[in-house]
Amino acid sequence: DDAIVPDGARRRAGAIGRGGHAGVLRASGRLSCRRRAGQLVGEVIRNGLRPPRARRASACEEQQGGLFNASNLGASLGVSYHTVQRYVDILEQTFLARRLTPYTRNVGKRLTKAPKFYLRDTGLLHHLLNVGSLDELASHPIRGASWETFVLEDLLRRERLAHPHATAHFWRTATGDEADLVLERGDHRFAVEIKAGSGRDLDAARGLARCATDIGAARAWIVGQARGNEPLVAGVARRGFDQVIDWLP
């Protein structure tokens, strides 16, 4: 992808790599950050699941940004469905995980009904996957889901402050049309798709336009890493993440 944003890219990449937990951000140096991240993970799971690290990492990679399936996750970790549900409840209550529910509307289409699962802090996600540097992240299969998590959490943090009564969902049809984020503010809805590349994807833009029509969204955007803003198709525009830092639909 061309024209990837140079200004502020190093600070942004560092934020993605280290995550946003205050304890990790206060640590100095990469080793100290990794050590503190490990302590945080240990604090959370010491009274919960204790699967081998390899199985935890595999489960994170499979579930991050994907549809949550407690039975499949339990099979990966070697624990029961009920144990997985209890543990994910704990992660949500401690603001470490998010189950993003699908937007439901009677549109006469087959829709995904399972929630999407995210470990909310990308630094802890990278620690569990043993991703120790940005170079490793760039070639890791989790790169796209990590970027999606980072942008999603940034948007939702500001949405909560600006519109405390708004609700957040995603939208996915059986044919593959998807919006990573649907913001609902009363009678108004906005759709956002997040791309790890430039975001100049006309096929994705057309799919997002169909999503916007299905849910009655006023506008829709693709957020990517290339700088600038531009219209893609009718009702759908692309925004670079550097123009999203203080932006909400």
CSV table of C-alpha atoms in Angstrom, one decimal:
chain,number,residue,atom,x,y,z
A,1,ASP,CA,0.0,0.0,0.0
A,2,ASP,CA,1.3,3.4,-0.9
A,3,ALA,CA,1.4,6.7,1.0
A,4,ILE,CA,1.4,5.2,4.4
A,5,VAL,CA,1.4,8.0,6.9
A,6,PRO,CA,5.0,8.9,8.0
A,7,ASP,CA,4.1,11.7,10.5
A,8,GLY,CA,3.5,10.2,14.0
A,9,ALA,CA,3.8,6.7,12.6
A,10,ARG,CA,6.5,5.8,15.1
A,11,ARG,CA,4.5,6.9,18.1
A,12,ARG,CA,1.4,5.2,16.7
A,13,ALA,CA,3.2,2.0,16.0
A,14,GLY,CA,4.7,2.1,19.6
A,15,ALA,CA,1.2,2.5,21.0
A,16,ILE,CA,-0.1,-0.5,19.0
A,17,GLY,CA,2.9,-2.6,20.1
A,18,ARG,CA,2.8,-1.8,23.8
A,19,GLY,CA,-1.0,-1.3,24.2
A,20,GLY,CA,-2.6,1.1,26.5
A,21,HIS,CA,-2.3,-0.4,30.0
A,22,ALA,CA,-0.8,2.2,32.4
A,23,GLY,CA,1.4,-0.4,34.1
A,24,VAL,CA,3.0,-1.4,30.8
A,25,LEU,CA,3.3,2.2,29.5
A,26,ARG,CA,5.2,3.2,32.7
A,27,ALA,CA,7.8,0.5,32.2
A,28,SER,CA,11.0,1.6,30.5
A,29,GLY,CA,12.5,-0.5,27.8
A,30,ARG,CA,11.2,-3.5,25.8
A,31,LEU,CA,12.2,-6.1,28.4
A,32,SER,CA,10.5,-4.2,31.2
A,33,CYS,CA,7.4,-3.8,29.1
A,34,ARG,CA,7.3,-7.5,28.3
A,35,ARG,CA,7.9,-8.4,32.0
A,36,ARG,CA,5.1,-6.1,33.2
A,37,ALA,CA,2.7,-7.5,30.6
A,38,GLY,CA,3.5,-11.0,31.8
A,39,GLN,CA,2.8,-10.0,35.4
A,40,LEU,CA,-0.6,-8.5,34.3
A,41,VAL,CA,-1.6,-11.6,32.5
A,42,GLY,CA,-0.6,-13.7,35.5
A,43,GLU,CA,-2.6,-11.5,37.9
A,44,VAL,CA,-5.7,-12.0,35.8
A,45,ILE,CA,-5.5,-15.7,35.2
A,46,ARG,CA,-4.0,-17.0,38.5
A,47,ASN,CA,-7.5,-17.9,39.8
A,48,GLY,CA,-8.9,-18.9,36.4
A,49,LEU,CA,-7.6,-20.8,33.4
A,50,ARG,CA,-4.0,-22.1,33.4
A,51,PRO,CA,-3.6,-23.7,30.0
A,52,PRO,CA,0.0,-24.0,28.5
A,53,ARG,CA,1.2,-20.8,26.9
A,54,ALA,CA,1.1,-22.3,23.4
A,55,ARG,CA,-2.6,-23.2,23.8
A,56,ARG,CA,-3.4,-19.7,25.1
A,57,ALA,CA,-1.5,-18.1,22.1
A,58,SER,CA,-3.3,-20.4,19.6
A,59,ALA,CA,-6.7,-19.6,21.1
A,60,CYS,CA,-6.0,-15.8,21.0
A,61,GLU,CA,-4.9,-16.0,17.4
A,62,GLU,CA,-8.0,-17.9,16.4
A,63,GLN,CA,-10.5,-15.8,18.4
A,64,GLN,CA,-9.1,-12.2,18.1
A,65,GLY,CA,-11.5,-10.2,16.0
A,66,GLY,CA,-13.4,-13.3,15.1
A,67,LEU,CA,-16.8,-14.8,16.0
A,68,PHE,CA,-16.8,-16.0,19.6
A,69,ASN,CA,-17.5,-19.7,20.0
A,70,ALA,CA,-17.1,-20.9,23.6
A,71,SER,CA,-17.3,-24.6,22.7
A,72,ASN,CA,-14.4,-24.3,20.1
A,73,LEU,CA,-12.4,-22.1,22.4
A,74,GLY,CA,-12.9,-24.6,25.3
A,75,ALA,CA,-11.7,-27.4,23.0
A,76,SER,CA,-8.6,-25.5,22.1
A,77,LEU,CA,-7.8,-24.8,25.8
A,78,GLY,CA,-8.8,-28.2,27.1
A,79,VAL,CA,-11.6,-26.8,29.4
A,80,SER,CA,-15.3,-26.9,29.4
A,81,TYR,CA,-17.7,-24.5,27.7
A,82,HIS,CA,-18.9,-23.2,31.1
A,83,THR,CA,-15.3,-22.5,32.2
A,84,VAL,CA,-14.7,-20.5,29.1
A,85,GLN,CA,-17.9,-18.4,29.6
A,86,ARG,CA,-16.9,-17.8,33.3
A,87,TYR,CA,-13.4,-16.7,32.3
A,88,VAL,CA,-14.5,-14.4,29.5
A,89,ASP,CA,-17.0,-12.8,31.9
A,90,ILE,CA,-14.1,-12.1,34.2
A,91,LEU,CA,-12.0,-10.6,31.3
A,92,GLU,CA,-15.0,-8.4,30.4
A,93,GLN,CA,-15.6,-7.3,34.0
A,94,THR,CA,-11.9,-6.3,34.3
A,95,PHE,CA,-12.1,-4.4,30.9
A,96,LEU,CA,-9.6,-6.7,29.2
A,97,ALA,CA,-12.0,-8.3,26.7
A,98,ARG,CA,-14.9,-7.2,24.7
A,99,ARG,CA,-17.7,-9.2,23.1
A,100,LEU,CA,-19.1,-7.0,20.4
A,101,THR,CA,-22.7,-8.0,19.6
A,102,PRO,CA,-24.1,-8.1,16.1
A,103,TYR,CA,-26.6,-5.4,15.1
A,104,THR,CA,-30.0,-7.0,14.6
A,105,ARG,CA,-32.6,-5.7,12.2
A,106,ASN,CA,-35.2,-7.5,10.3
A,107,VAL,CA,-34.0,-7.1,6.7
A,108,GLY,CA,-34.9,-10.6,5.4
A,109,LYS,CA,-31.3,-11.7,5.2
A,110,ARG,CA,-29.3,-14.4,7.0
A,111,LEU,CA,-27.2,-12.7,9.6
A,112,THR,CA,-24.4,-13.6,11.9
A,113,LYS,CA,-25.7,-14.0,15.5
A,114,ALA,CA,-22.6,-14.7,17.4
A,115,PRO,CA,-20.6,-11.8,19.0
A,116,LYS,CA,-17.1,-10.9,18.0
A,117,PHE,CA,-14.3,-11.3,20.6
A,118,TYR,CA,-11.4,-9.0,21.3
A,119,LEU,CA,-8.7,-8.8,23.8
A,120,ARG,CA,-8.9,-5.0,24.2
A,121,ASP,CA,-5.3,-4.2,24.9
A,122,THR,CA,-3.0,-4.9,21.9
A,123,GLY,CA,0.1,-5.0,24.2
A,124,LEU,CA,-1.3,-7.9,26.2
A,125,LEU,CA,-2.4,-9.6,23.0
A,126,HIS,CA,1.1,-9.4,21.6
A,127,HIS,CA,2.6,-10.7,24.8
A,128,LEU,CA,0.4,-13.8,24.8
A,129,LEU,CA,1.4,-14.4,21.1
A,130,ASN,CA,5.1,-13.8,22.0
A,131,VAL,CA,5.3,-10.9,19.5
A,132,GLY,CA,8.2,-9.0,20.8
A,133,SER,CA,8.8,-6.2,18.2
A,134,LEU,CA,7.0,-4.2,15.5
A,135,ASP,CA,9.0,-6.1,12.8
A,136,GLU,CA,7.6,-9.4,14.1
A,137,LEU,CA,4.1,-7.9,14.2
A,138,ALA,CA,4.4,-6.8,10.6
A,139,SER,CA,4.8,-10.4,9.4
A,140,HIS,CA,2.6,-12.0,11.9
A,141,PRO,CA,-0.9,-13.4,11.0
A,142,ILE,CA,-2.4,-11.3,13.9
A,143,ARG,CA,-1.4,-8.0,12.3
A,144,GLY,CA,-4.8,-7.3,10.7
A,145,ALA,CA,-6.8,-8.2,13.9
A,146,SER,CA,-4.3,-6.2,16.0
A,147,TRP,CA,-4.8,-3.1,13.9
A,148,GLU,CA,-8.6,-3.6,13.9
A,149,THR,CA,-8.6,-3.9,17.7
A,150,PHE,CA,-6.4,-0.8,18.1
A,151,VAL,CA,-8.7,1.4,15.9
A,152,LEU,CA,-11.9,-0.1,17.3
A,153,GLU,CA,-10.9,0.6,20.9
A,154,ASP,CA,-9.7,4.1,20.1
A,155,LEU,CA,-13.0,5.0,18.4
A,156,LEU,CA,-15.1,3.4,21.2
A,157,ARG,CA,-13.3,5.2,23.9
A,158,ARG,CA,-14.1,8.6,22.3
A,159,GLU,CA,-17.6,7.5,21.4
A,160,ARG,CA,-18.3,6.7,25.1
A,161,LEU,CA,-17.1,10.2,26.1
A,162,ALA,CA,-19.0,12.1,23.4
A,163,HIS,CA,-22.1,10.0,23.2
A,164,PRO,CA,-22.5,8.0,26.5
A,165,HIS,CA,-25.8,6.5,25.6
A,166,ALA,CA,-24.7,5.2,22.1
A,167,THR,CA,-24.4,1.5,21.5
A,168,ALA,CA,-21.8,-0.4,19.5
A,169,HIS,CA,-22.2,-3.4,17.3
A,170,PHE,CA,-21.0,-5.0,14.1
A,171,TRP,CA,-22.8,-6.2,11.0
A,172,ARG,CA,-22.1,-9.3,8.9
A,173,THR,CA,-24.3,-11.1,6.4
A,174,ALA,CA,-24.1,-14.7,5.3
A,175,THR,CA,-22.8,-13.4,1.9
A,176,GLY,CA,-19.8,-11.8,3.5
A,177,ASP,CA,-20.8,-8.1,3.6
A,178,GLU,CA,-19.5,-6.7,6.9
A,179,ALA,CA,-19.1,-3.5,8.9
A,180,ASP,CA,-16.6,-3.9,11.8
A,181,LEU,CA,-18.3,-1.2,13.8
A,182,VAL,CA,-21.9,0.0,13.8
A,183,LEU,CA,-22.5,3.0,16.1
A,184,GLU,CA,-26.1,3.6,17.0
A,185,ARG,CA,-27.2,6.9,18.5
A,186,GLY,CA,-30.9,6.8,18.9
A,187,ASP,CA,-32.4,6.7,15.4
A,188,HIS,CA,-29.0,7.4,13.7
A,189,ARG,CA,-26.5,4.8,12.7
A,190,PHE,CA,-23.0,5.0,11.2
A,191,ALA,CA,-20.9,2.1,9.8
A,192,VAL,CA,-17.1,1.8,9.9
A,193,GLU,CA,-14.9,-0.8,8.3
A,194,ILE,CA,-11.2,-1.1,9.4
A,195,LYS,CA,-8.4,-2.0,7.1
A,196,ALA,CA,-4.7,-2.6,8.0
A,197,GLY,CA,-3.6,-1.4,4.6
A,198,SER,CA,-4.4,1.9,2.8
A,199,GLY,CA,-8.2,1.3,2.8
A,200,ARG,CA,-8.5,1.9,-1.0
A,201,ASP,CA,-10.5,-1.2,-1.5
A,202,LEU,CA,-13.5,-0.7,-3.9
A,203,ASP,CA,-14.9,-4.2,-3.3
A,204,ALA,CA,-14.9,-3.6,0.4
A,205,ALA,CA,-16.4,-0.1,-0.2
A,206,ARG,CA,-19.3,-1.6,-2.2
A,207,GLY,CA,-19.9,-4.3,0.4
A,208,LEU,CA,-19.9,-1.6,3.1
A,209,ALA,CA,-22.4,0.5,1.0
A,210,ARG,CA,-24.7,-2.5,1.0
A,211,CYS,CA,-24.3,-2.9,4.8
A,212,ALA,CA,-25.2,0.8,5.2
A,213,THR,CA,-28.3,0.4,3.2
A,214,ASP,CA,-29.3,-2.8,5.1
A,215,ILE,CA,-29.0,-1.1,8.5
A,216,GLY,CA,-30.2,2.4,7.5
A,217,ALA,CA,-26.8,4.0,8.2
A,218,ALA,CA,-26.5,7.7,7.4
A,219,ARG,CA,-22.8,7.4,6.3
A,220,ALA,CA,-20.1,4.8,6.2
A,221,TRP,CA,-16.3,5.0,6.2
A,222,ILE,CA,-13.3,2.8,5.7
A,223,VAL,CA,-10.5,3.6,8.1
A,224,GLY,CA,-7.0,2.6,6.9
A,225,GLN,CA,-3.4,3.6,7.2
A,226,ALA,CA,-2.9,5.8,4.1
A,227,ARG,CA,-3.1,9.5,4.8
A,228,GLY,CA,-5.9,11.7,3.6
A,229,ASN,CA,-9.6,11.4,3.0
A,230,GLU,CA,-11.4,10.5,-0.3
A,231,PRO,CA,-14.8,9.3,-1.5
A,232,LEU,CA,-14.8,5.7,-2.7
A,233,VAL,CA,-18.4,4.9,-3.8
A,234,ALA,CA,-21.7,6.6,-3.1
A,235,GLY,CA,-22.1,7.0,0.6
A,236,VAL,CA,-18.7,5.5,1.5
A,237,ALA,CA,-15.5,7.4,2.1
A,238,ARG,CA,-12.0,6.5,3.2
A,239,ARG,CA,-10.2,8.2,6.1
A,240,GLY,CA,-6.6,7.8,7.1
A,241,PHE,CA,-6.1,6.9,10.8
A,242,ASP,CA,-4.2,10.1,11.4
A,243,GLN,CA,-7.4,12.0,10.4
A,244,VAL,CA,-9.4,9.8,12.8
A,245,ILE,CA,-7.5,10.6,16.0
A,246,ASP,CA,-9.9,13.3,17.0
A,247,TRP,CA,-12.8,12.3,14.7
A,248,LEU,CA,-16.1,10.5,15.2
A,249,PRO,CA,-18.8,9.8,12.7
